Amino acid sequence: MNQEKVIVIDFGGQYNQLVARRVRECNVYCEIYSYKTDLEQIKAMNPKGIILTGGPNSCYEADSATCSKELFELGIPVLGLCYGAQLMMHVLGGKVEKAPVREYGKTEVVVDTTSPLFQNVSDHTICWMSHFDYISKVADGFRTVAHTADCPVAAAEDQRRNLYAIQFHPEVLHTEEGTKMLRNFVINVCGCAGIWKMDAFVENSVKAIREKVGNGKVLCALSGGVDSSVAAVMMAKAIGDQLTCVFVDHGLLRKNEGDEVEAVFGPDGPYNLNFIRVNAQERFYSKLAGVEEPEKKRKIIGEEFIRVFEEEAKKIGAVDFLVQGTIYPDVVESGLGGESAVIKSHHNVGGLPSCVDFKEIIEPLRDLFKDEVRKAGLELGIPEYLVFRQPFPGPGLGIRIIGEVTAEKVRIVQDADAIYREEVANAGYDKSIGQYFAALTNMRSVGVMGDERTYDYAVALRAVNTIDFMTAEAAEIPFEVLQKVMSRIINEVKGVNRVMYDLTSKPPGTIEFE
Ligand code: XMP
């Protein structure tokens, strides 16, 4: 199905997913593999191109992540980025050493526009640099095609062997013409046709699901979020009545959300999903009592989810498959793809208990990035207001309450969040902000209200703009709006006497607090 594929070989760089994301923007299917992947396996995938990512090492040190010389002799075009570029030079006989000055941030790069990589790129262009080492001598056969004031080899090429090396990061949006450069590589150099489109993905997935499931029964975990909704509707389209959707209200949803989900996906809504709602609030709260550590909470919530499904499955008879709305960033960030360190174990991947009572798990969105899931949703005819819903994490408010989760804290964060969302929508910012929510910090502080001393919780407001949820910046919400939210939360939500606005970008922060 994905005959035309580019693979990204991950050396542990923080932007590995972005590289894949940008390649897919060129309508070329792309997957991430660890640098430890066997050369034979790479050959068997028959990729049209290979991209080597950045990474934290120095390629000239003994135990650094590396690749074999043969990788460059397969006749497949290779593009090395940052560490990948240095490694290419190192392995092929060039020289890489510690740079006299570290280059970091937006930097003007002078490029040779006769290089296929820089076709239609301006000859002076702003790029994102982040490196300690630099290429001091290119390998034989290469010529330098870009430089900066401090970096003599910002890019090099060997057109004869189709090998390209770029010291900066074209995948990061700060590199103003980066997407153009990547497009030049995958389309012009690798010769990809760029025909990977969502309608074909949906059609092929529906077909593949039908074949895989046969006459089997399928149980789908529906949370009402974008991912599981798209997964459920895709499954329904593929196998109709063989599907049962179970919606677990774990008591960690936003205010009134359980009823809203039921209204859309339940028997009175437009879909036929055999919808079952399980109200399991108390069960989750008691499991979470006394637990403070975020990863532990995620695991508990994930495991409890599975337990509830097992019980439901037993009630409805034998079930062969369980559907989950896992998406590609979950897979990579859970350390299952590529080389990334485990940042957070997303509950639908990392938290799966070992003894699952189903034959198999189906993850129809496992290969998609978030915005691709939305495109798939539209393709399936799901209304825009659902498809463009802001994401909500599987563990829900469990990871928006820092520290121990209690019913009382859930009530506080639900009420504060409802006020925040209402005011942001009233001010007309709800569609333009990528994700925004209230979280309950674990901090209590002294305040004064009506001449009385208070000792209550601090609520943190978070709002970020992001394209892919891998990097994000705090959204600029007008101060009057924030002030109104603050005053309403303090007045209307018992137990809160302080409201803060989180300015942290990602990185170094994450979007959620835990
Ligand atoms: P972070 O906090 O990692 O969030 O910057 C990136 C995106 O992922 C969502 N998120 C999760 N989703 N289970 C999920 O299903 C989780 O454990 C989880 N943690 C974060 C977060 O809401 C944001 O959209």
Coordinates of N, CA and C and ligand atoms in Angstrom, one line a residue, residues 227 298 330 333 343-348 370 391-396 399-400 435 437 469-470 506 509-514, ligand 1:
D227 N -8.9 11.2 18.3 CA -8.3 10.0 17.8 C -9.2 8.8 17.9
R298 N -0.4 7.3 35.1 CA -0.7 6.9 33.7 C -0.9 5.4 33.6
D330 N 2.6 8.9 19.6 CA 2.5 8.1 20.8 C 3.5 6.9 20.7
E333 N 7.2 8.5 20.8 CA 7.5 9.0 22.2 C 7.5 8.0 23.3
I343 N 9.8 9.9 26.9 CA 9.5 11.2 27.5 C 8.3 11.0 28.4
K344 N 7.2 10.5 27.9 CA 6.1 10.1 28.7 C 5.5 8.8 28.2
S345 N 5.0 7.9 29.0 CA 4.4 6.7 28.4 C 3.0 7.0 28.2
H346 N 2.6 7.2 26.9 CA 1.2 7.5 26.6 C 0.4 6.3 27.0
H347 N -0.8 6.5 27.6 CA -1.4 5.3 28.2 C -1.8 4.3 27.2
N348 N -2.1 4.8 26.0 CA -2.6 3.8 25.0 C -1.4 3.0 24.4
K370 N -1.1 13.7 14.2 CA -2.4 14.3 14.6 C -3.2 15.0 13.4
P391 N -7.2 18.4 21.4 CA -6.9 17.0 21.9 C -7.0 17.0 23.5
F392 N -7.4 15.8 23.9 CA -7.5 15.6 25.4 C -6.8 14.3 25.7
P393 N -5.9 14.3 26.6 CA -5.1 13.1 26.9 C -5.9 11.9 27.4
G394 N -5.5 10.7 27.0 CA -6.2 9.5 27.5 C -6.4 9.5 29.0
P395 N -5.3 9.8 29.8 CA -5.4 9.8 31.3 C -6.2 11.0 31.8
G396 N -6.6 11.8 30.9 CA -7.5 12.9 31.3 C -7.0 13.8 32.3
I399 N -3.7 13.6 34.7 CA -2.4 14.2 34.5 C -2.4 15.8 34.5
R400 N -3.6 16.3 34.8 CA -3.8 17.8 34.9 C -4.0 18.2 36.4
Q435 N -4.2 24.1 21.9 CA -4.7 23.4 23.0 C -4.7 24.3 24.2
F437 N -6.2 24.6 28.5 CA -6.9 23.9 29.6 C -6.4 24.5 30.9
F469 N 2.2 19.4 18.0 CA 2.3 19.0 19.4 C 3.6 18.5 19.9
M470 N 4.6 18.6 19.0 CA 6.0 18.2 19.4 C 6.7 19.4 19.8
K506 N 7.4 24.5 24.5 CA 7.9 23.1 24.5 C 8.8 23.0 23.3
G509 N 9.5 22.8 28.2 CA 8.3 22.3 28.9 C 7.7 21.2 28.0
T510 N 6.6 20.6 28.6 CA 5.7 19.8 27.7 C 4.4 20.5 27.7
I511 N 3.5 20.1 27.0 CA 2.2 20.8 26.9 C 1.4 20.5 28.2
E512 N 1.3 19.2 28.5 CA 0.6 18.9 29.8 C 1.6 19.2 30.9
F513 N 1.1 19.2 32.2 CA 2.0 19.4 33.3 C 2.7 18.2 33.8
E514 N 2.1 17.0 33.5 CA 2.7 15.8 33.9 C 2.9 14.9 32.7
Ligands
XMP1 P1 3.0 16.7 26.0 O1 2.5 17.0 27.4 O2 3.7 15.4 25.8 O3 1.7 16.6 25.1 O4 3.7 17.9 25.4 C1 1.6 16.5 23.7 C2 0.2 16.1 23.4 O5 0.0 14.8 23.9 C3 -1.1 14.8 24.8 N1 -0.8 13.9 25.9 C4 -1.3 12.7 26.0 N2 -2.2 12.0 25.3 N3 -2.0 10.2 26.8 C5 -2.6 10.7 25.7 O6 -3.4 10.1 25.1 C6 -1.1 10.7 27.6 O7 -0.6 10.2 28.5 C7 -0.7 12.1 27.1 N4 0.2 13.0 27.6 C8 0.2 14.1 26.8 C9 -1.2 16.2 25.2 O8 -2.6 16.6 25.6 C10 -0.8 17.0 24.0 O9 -1.9 17.1 23.1

